[in-house]
Short mmCIF file of C-alpha atoms in Angstrom, two decimals:
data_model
loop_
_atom_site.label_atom_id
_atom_site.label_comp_id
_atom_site.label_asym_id
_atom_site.label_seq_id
_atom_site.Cartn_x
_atom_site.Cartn_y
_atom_site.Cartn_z
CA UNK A 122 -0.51 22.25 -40.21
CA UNK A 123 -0.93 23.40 -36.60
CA UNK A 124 -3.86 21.71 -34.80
CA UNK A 125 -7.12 23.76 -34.09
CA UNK A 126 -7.10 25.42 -30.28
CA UNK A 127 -8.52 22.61 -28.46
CA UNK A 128 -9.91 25.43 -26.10
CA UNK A 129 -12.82 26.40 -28.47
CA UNK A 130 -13.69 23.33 -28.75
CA UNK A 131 -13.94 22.37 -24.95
CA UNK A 132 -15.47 26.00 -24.24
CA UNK A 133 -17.97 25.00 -26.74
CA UNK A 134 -19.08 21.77 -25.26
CA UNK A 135 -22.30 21.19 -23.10
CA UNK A 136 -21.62 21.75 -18.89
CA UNK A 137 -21.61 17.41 -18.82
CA UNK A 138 -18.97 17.45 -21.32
CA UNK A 139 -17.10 20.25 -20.03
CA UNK A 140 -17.47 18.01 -16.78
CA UNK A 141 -16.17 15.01 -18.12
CA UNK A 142 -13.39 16.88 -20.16
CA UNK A 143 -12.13 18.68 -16.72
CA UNK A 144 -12.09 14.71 -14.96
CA UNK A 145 -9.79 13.20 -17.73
CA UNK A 146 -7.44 16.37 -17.57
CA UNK A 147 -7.30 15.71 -14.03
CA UNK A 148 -6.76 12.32 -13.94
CA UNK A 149 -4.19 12.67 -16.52
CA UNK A 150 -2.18 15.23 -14.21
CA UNK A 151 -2.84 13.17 -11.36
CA UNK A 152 -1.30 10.52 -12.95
CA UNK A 153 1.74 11.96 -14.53
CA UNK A 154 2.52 14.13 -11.25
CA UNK A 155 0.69 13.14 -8.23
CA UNK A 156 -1.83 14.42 -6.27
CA UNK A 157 0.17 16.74 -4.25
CA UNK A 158 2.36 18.20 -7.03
CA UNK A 159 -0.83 18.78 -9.36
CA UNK A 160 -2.43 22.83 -9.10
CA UNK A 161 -5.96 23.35 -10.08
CA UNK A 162 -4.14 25.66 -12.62
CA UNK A 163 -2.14 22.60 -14.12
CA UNK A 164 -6.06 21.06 -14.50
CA UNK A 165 -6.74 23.97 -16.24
CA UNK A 166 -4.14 24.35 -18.94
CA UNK A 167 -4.59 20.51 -19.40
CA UNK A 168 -8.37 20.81 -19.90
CA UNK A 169 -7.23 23.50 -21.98
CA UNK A 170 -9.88 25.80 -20.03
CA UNK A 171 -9.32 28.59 -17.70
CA UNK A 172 -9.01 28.04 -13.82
CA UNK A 173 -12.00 30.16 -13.11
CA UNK A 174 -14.17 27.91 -15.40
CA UNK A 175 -12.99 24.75 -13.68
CA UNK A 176 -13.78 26.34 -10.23
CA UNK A 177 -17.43 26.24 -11.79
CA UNK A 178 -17.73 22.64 -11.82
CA UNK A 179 -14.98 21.58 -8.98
CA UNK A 180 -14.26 23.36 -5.99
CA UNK A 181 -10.75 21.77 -5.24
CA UNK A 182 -8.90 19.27 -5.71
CA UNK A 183 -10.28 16.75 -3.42
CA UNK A 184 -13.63 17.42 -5.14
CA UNK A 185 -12.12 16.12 -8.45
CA UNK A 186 -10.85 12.87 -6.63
CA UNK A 187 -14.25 12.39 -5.15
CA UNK A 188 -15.68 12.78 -8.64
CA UNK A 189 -13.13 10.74 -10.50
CA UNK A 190 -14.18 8.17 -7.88
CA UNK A 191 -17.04 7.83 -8.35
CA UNK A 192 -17.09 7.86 -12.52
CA UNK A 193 -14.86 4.99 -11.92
CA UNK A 194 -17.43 3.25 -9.70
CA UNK A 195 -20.21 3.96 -12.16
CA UNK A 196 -18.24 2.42 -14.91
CA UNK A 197 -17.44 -0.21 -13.18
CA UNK A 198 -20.89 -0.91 -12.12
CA UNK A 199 -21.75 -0.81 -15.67
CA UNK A 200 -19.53 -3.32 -16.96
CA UNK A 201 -20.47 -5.13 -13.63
CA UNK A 202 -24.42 -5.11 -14.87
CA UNK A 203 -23.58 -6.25 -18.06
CA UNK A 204 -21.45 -8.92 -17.52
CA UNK A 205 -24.11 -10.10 -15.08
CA UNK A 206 -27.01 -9.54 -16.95
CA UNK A 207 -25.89 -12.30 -18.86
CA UNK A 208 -25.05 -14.65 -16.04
CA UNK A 209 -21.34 -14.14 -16.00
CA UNK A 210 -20.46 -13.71 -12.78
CA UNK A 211 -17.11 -15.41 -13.01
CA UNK A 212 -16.15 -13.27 -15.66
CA UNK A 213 -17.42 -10.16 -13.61
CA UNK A 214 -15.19 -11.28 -11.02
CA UNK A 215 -12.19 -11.51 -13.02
CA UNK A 216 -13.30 -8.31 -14.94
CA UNK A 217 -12.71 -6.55 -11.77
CA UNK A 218 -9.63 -7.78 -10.50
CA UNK A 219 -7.94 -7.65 -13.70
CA UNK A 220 -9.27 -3.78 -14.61
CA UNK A 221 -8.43 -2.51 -11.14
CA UNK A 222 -5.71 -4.17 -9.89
CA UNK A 223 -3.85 -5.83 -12.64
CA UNK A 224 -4.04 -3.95 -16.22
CA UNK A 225 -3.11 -0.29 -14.70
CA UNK A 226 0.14 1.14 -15.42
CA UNK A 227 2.77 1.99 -12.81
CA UNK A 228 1.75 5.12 -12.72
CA UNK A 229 -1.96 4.72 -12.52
CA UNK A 230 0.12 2.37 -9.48
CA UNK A 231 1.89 4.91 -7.86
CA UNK A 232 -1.35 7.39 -7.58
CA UNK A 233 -3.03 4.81 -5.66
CA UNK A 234 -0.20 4.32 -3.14
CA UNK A 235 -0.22 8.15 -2.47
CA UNK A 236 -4.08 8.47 -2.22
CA UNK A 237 -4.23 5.91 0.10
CA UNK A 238 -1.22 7.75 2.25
CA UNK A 239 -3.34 10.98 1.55
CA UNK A 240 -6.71 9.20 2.33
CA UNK A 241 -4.98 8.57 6.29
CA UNK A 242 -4.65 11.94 6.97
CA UNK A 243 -7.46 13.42 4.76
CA UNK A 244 -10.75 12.75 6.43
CA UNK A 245 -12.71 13.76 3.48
CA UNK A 246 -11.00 10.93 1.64
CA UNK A 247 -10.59 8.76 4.31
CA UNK A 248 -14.30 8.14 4.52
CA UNK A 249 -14.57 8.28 0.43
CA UNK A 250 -12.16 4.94 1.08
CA UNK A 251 -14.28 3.50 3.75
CA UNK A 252 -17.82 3.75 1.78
CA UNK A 253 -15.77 2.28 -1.31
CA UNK A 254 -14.06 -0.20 0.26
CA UNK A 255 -18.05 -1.09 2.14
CA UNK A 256 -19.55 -1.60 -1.33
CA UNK A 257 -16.95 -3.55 -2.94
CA UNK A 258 -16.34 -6.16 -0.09
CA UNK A 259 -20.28 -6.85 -0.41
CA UNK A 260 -20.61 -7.09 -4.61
CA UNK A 261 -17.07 -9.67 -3.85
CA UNK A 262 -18.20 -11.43 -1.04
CA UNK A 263 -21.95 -11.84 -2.52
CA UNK A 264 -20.44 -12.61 -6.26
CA UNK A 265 -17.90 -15.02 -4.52
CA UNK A 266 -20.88 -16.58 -2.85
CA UNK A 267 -22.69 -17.45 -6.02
CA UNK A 268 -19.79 -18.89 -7.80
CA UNK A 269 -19.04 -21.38 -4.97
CA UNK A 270 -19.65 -25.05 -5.49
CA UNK A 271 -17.93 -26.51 -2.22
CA UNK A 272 -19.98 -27.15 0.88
CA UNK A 273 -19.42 -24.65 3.63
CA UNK A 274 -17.82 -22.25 1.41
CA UNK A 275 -16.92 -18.74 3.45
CA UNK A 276 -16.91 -15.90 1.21
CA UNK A 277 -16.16 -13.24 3.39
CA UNK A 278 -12.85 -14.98 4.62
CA UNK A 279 -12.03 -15.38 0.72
CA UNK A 280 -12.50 -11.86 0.53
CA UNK A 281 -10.62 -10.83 3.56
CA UNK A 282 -7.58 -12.76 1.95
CA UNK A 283 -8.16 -11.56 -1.99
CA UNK A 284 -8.54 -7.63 -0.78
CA UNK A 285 -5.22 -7.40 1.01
CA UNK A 286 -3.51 -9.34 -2.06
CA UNK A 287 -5.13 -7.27 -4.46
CA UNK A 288 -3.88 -4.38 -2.55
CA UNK A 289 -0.16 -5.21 -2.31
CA UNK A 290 -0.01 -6.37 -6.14
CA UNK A 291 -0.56 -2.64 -6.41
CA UNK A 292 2.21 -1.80 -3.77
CA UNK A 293 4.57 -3.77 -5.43
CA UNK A 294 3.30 -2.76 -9.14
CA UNK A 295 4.11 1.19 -8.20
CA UNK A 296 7.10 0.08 -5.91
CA UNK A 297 9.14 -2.51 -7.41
CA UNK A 298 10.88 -1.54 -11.22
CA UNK A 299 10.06 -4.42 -13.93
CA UNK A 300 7.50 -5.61 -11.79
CA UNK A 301 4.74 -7.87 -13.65
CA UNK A 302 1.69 -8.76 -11.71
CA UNK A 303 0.62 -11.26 -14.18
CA UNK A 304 1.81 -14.63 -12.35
CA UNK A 305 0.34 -12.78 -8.87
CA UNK A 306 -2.90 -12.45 -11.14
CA UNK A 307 -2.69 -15.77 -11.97
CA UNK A 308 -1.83 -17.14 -8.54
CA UNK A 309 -4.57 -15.64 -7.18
CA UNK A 310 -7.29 -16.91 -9.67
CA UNK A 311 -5.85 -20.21 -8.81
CA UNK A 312 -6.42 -19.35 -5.07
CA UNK A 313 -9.73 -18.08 -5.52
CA UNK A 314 -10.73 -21.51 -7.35
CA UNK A 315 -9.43 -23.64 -5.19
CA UNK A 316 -11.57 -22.23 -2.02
CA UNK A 317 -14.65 -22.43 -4.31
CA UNK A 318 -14.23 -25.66 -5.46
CA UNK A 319 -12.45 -27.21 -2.73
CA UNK A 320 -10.15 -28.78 -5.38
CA UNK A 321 -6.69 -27.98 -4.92
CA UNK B 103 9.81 15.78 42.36
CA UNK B 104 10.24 16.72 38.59
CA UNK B 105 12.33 14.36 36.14
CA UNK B 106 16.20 15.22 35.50
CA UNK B 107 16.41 17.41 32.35
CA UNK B 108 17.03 14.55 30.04
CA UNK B 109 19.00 17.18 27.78
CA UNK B 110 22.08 16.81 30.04
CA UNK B 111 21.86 13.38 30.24
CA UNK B 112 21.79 12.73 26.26
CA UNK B 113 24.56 15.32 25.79
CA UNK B 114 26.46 13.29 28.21
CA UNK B 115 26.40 10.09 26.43
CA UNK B 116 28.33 8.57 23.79
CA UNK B 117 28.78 8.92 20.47
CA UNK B 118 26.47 5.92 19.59
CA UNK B 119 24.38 6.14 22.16
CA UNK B 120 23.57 9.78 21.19
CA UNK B 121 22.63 8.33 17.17
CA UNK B 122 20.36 5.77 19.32
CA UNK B 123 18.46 8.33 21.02
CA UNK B 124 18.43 10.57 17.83
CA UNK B 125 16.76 7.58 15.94
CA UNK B 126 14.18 6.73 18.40
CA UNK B 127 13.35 10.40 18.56
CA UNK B 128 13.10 10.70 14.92
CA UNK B 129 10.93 7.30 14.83
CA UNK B 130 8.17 8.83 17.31
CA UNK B 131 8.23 12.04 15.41
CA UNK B 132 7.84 10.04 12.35
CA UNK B 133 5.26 7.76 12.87
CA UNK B 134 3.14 10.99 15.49
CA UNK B 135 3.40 13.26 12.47
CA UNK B 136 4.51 11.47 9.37
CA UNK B 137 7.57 11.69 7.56
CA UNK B 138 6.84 15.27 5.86
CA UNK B 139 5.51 17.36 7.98
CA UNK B 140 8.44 16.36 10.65
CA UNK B 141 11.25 19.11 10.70
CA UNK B 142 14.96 18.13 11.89
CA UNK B 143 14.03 20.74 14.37
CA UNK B 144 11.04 18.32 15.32
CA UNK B 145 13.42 15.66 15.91
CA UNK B 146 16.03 17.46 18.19
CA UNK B 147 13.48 18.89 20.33
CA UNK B 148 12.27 15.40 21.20
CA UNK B 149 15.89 14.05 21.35
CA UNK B 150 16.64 16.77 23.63
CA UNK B 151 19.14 17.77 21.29
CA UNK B 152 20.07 21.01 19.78
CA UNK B 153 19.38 20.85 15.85
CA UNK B 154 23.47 21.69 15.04
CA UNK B 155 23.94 18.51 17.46
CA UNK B 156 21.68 16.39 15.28
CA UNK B 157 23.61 17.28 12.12
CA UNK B 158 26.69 15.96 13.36
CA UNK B 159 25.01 12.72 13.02
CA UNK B 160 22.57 12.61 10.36
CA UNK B 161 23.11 14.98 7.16
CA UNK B 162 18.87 14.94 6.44
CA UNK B 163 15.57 13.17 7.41
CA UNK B 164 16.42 10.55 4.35
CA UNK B 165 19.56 9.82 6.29
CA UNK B 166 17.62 8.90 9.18
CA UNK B 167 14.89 7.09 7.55
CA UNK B 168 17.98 4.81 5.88
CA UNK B 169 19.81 4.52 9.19
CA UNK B 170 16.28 3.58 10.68
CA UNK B 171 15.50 0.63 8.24
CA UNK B 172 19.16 -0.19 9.00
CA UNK B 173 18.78 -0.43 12.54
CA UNK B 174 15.22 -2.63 11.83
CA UNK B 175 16.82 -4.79 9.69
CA UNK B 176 19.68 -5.61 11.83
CA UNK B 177 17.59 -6.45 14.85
CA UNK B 178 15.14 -8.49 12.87
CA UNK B 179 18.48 -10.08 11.59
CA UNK B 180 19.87 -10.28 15.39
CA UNK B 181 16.52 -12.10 16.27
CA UNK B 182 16.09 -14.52 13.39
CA UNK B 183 19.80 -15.54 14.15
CA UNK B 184 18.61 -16.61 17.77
CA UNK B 185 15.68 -18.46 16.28
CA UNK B 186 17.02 -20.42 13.29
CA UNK B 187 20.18 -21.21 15.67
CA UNK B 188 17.67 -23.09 17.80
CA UNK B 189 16.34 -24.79 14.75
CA UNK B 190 13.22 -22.88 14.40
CA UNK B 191 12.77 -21.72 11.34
CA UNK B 192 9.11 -21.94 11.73
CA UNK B 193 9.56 -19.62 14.42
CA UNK B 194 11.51 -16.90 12.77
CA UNK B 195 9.20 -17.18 9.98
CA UNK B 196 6.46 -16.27 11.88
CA UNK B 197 8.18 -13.96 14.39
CA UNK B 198 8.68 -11.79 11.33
CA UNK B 199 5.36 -11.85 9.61
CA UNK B 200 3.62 -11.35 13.16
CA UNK B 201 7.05 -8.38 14.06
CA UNK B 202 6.37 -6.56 10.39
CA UNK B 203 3.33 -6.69 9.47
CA UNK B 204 0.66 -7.76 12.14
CA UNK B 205 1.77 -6.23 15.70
CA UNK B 206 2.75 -2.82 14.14
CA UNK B 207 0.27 0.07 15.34
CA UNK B 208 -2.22 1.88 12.85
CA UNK B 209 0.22 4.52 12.99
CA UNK B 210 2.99 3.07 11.99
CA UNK B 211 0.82 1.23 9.30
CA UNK B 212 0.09 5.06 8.22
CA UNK B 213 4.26 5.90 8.20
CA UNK B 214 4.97 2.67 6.02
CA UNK B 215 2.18 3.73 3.27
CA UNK B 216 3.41 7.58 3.42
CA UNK B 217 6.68 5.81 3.27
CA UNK B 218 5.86 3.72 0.12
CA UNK B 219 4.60 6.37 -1.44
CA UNK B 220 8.11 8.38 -0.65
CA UNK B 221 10.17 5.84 -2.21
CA UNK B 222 8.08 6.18 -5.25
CA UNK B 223 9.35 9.42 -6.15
CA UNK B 224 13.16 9.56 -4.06
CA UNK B 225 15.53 7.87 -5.87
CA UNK B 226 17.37 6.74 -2.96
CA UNK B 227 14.49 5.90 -0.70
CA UNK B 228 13.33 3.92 -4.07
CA UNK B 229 16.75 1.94 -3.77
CA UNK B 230 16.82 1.34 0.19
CA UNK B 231 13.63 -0.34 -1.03
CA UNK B 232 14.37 -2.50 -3.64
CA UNK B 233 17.58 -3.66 -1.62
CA UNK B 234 15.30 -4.23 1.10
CA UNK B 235 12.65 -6.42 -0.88
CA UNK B 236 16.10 -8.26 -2.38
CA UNK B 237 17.25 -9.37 0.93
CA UNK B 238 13.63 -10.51 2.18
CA UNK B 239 12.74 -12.10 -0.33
CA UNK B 240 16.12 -14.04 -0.32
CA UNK B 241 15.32 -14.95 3.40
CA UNK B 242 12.06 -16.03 2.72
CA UNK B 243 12.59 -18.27 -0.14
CA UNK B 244 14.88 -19.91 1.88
CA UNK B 245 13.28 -20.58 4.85
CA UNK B 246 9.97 -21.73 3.61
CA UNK B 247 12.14 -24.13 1.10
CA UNK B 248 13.61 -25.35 4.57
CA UNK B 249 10.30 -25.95 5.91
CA UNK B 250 8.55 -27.45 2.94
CA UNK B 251 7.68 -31.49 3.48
CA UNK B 252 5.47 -31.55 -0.14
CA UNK B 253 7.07 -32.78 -3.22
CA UNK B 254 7.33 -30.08 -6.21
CA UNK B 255 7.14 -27.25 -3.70
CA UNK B 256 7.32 -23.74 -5.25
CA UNK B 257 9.16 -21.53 -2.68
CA UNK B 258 9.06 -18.80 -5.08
CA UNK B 259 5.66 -18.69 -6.13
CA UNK B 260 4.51 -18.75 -2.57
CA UNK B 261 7.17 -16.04 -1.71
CA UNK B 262 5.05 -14.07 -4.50
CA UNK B 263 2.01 -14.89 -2.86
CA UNK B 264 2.43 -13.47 0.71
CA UNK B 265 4.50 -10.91 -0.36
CA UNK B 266 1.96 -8.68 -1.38
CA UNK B 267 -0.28 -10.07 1.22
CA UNK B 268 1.19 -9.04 3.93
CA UNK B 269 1.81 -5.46 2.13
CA UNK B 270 -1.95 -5.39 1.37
CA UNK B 271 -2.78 -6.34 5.62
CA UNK B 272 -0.58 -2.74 6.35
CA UNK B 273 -3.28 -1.02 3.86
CA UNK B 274 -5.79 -2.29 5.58
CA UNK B 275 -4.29 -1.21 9.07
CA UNK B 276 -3.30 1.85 7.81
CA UNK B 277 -6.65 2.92 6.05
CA UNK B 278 -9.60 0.75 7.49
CA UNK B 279 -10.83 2.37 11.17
CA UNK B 280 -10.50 -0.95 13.80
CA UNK B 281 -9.19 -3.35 11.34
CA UNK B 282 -8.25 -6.13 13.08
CA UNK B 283 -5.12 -7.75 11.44
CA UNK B 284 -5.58 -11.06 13.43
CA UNK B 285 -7.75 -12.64 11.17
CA UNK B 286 -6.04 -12.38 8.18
CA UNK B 287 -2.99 -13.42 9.87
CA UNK B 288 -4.80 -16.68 11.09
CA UNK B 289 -5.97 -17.32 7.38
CA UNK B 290 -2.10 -16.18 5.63
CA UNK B 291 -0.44 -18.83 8.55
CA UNK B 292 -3.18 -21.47 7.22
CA UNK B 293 -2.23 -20.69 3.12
CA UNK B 294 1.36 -21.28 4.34
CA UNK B 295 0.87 -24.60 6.22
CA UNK B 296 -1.08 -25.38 3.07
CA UNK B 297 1.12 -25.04 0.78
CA UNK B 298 4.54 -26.55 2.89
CA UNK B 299 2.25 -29.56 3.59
CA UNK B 300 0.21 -29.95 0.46
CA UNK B 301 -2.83 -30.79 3.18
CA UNK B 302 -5.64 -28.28 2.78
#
């Protein structure tokens, strides 16, 4: 038995879940083509919607990334909130890494290699990157902070040295075929206690 | 007094002097305008070169990009040879960390991410890569093996650790306005002397 038109139901939905329908198409495409090789039309077809009705709730391409952006940040923050509500900022921490840097496929992998070439020649982007990459070093280097037990602890030099690794475990995860960031994951939860404690 | 048409002079030269001046043209065009939007026609203007002329040397802009990384990895090769012949393999080790990933200009930081995210999708680029990683991380196991005074010392594991460190520093440079890469050299140099020495 053939599967109803999804169309009907997506033209049926409310303009926020129209909204959120038209981000997961994109992000799909995104993901299985890149952001270059992706049309608005592709978004379309995979939001099973037509282009013109995508156009009223994205103007381009670069507004979808912006969105998708920042649904991911609000997420995040929400998990964040939770897991700190209830005083786990260790497990916040490793929340984090783990979601963003560790658990997403080599796809997911290569899309953030090619946004970040995009981002250095996209200045629309660029400063998308530099307001994310503002807010995250402070929620680290303030969470890092609070979890420290050594004496003179220096959270923002943690953070400079975690936010470059974290970055090139997703180089090598879109770059390098077979590649497992588990033991870098592990590594660097090992680094990260040692500079807290002070135990090596 | 204007400058002798360089033209003439290039066309003059030899046969492997001409591929030198090709590459270093196609390396400024490269890293002034990125990888894709640089035509061969780009590249012979700024060798002085007539576009047929170029051909005779290099079939395509992936041709040049592999002869490039070829003629990087030979120097590099050429320069740890004069180092480790002197005994310093602390040198060479940080001749190339400082030569590959710290003294390199934002721009060029921008051509290696474009660059990743090239070998990601072309095949051959992807290869030229993964031979590339190979032999580094051959020559880096073994050096800081040879430098390692701490019993139980995991040459590997560190490998794995500034590995993507030192890919995540060239993010940085590449995507963060004024970033600095001296710091988190200073702090990578410290992690190493940690872990050869087993001091903290």
């Amino acid at each position: 038995m053939p599967a109803p038109a999804p169309a009907l139901v997506v033209e049926a939905g409310t303009g926020a879940g129209r909204r959120e329908r038209i981000l997961d198409a994109a992000e799909a495409c995104f993901i299985r083509g890149g952001f270059h090789r992706t049309t608005m039309q592709d978004i379309a077809r995979a939001a099973a919607m037509s282009a013109p009705n995508i156009y009223r709730y994205f103007a381009s391409k670069e507004d979808l990334v912006l969105s998708l952006a920042d649904r991911e940040v609000r997420r995040a923050d929400e998990q964040i909130a939770a897991l700190e509500d209830g005083g786990n900022v260790k497990d916040a921490l490793i929340y984090i890494i783990r979601h963003h840097f560790i658990e997403i496929t080599a796809e997911k992998a290569v899309l953030h290699v090619e946004m970040w070439a995009e981002m250095t020649c996209n200045p629309v982007l660029g400063a998308m990157h530099q307001d994310l990459q503002q807010r995250s070093a402070a929620w680290f280097v303030a969470a890092l902070a609070r979890l420290a037990t050594v004496e003179g602890f220096d959270a923002r030099a943690l953070y400079e040295t975690i936010d470059p690794l974290m970055k090139g475990i997703v180089v090598n995860r879109a770059l390098v075929r077979g590649y497992d960031p588990e033991p870098a994951f592990a590594r660097l939860v090992s680094l990260i206690d040692e500079r807290l404690t002070g135990i090596p």
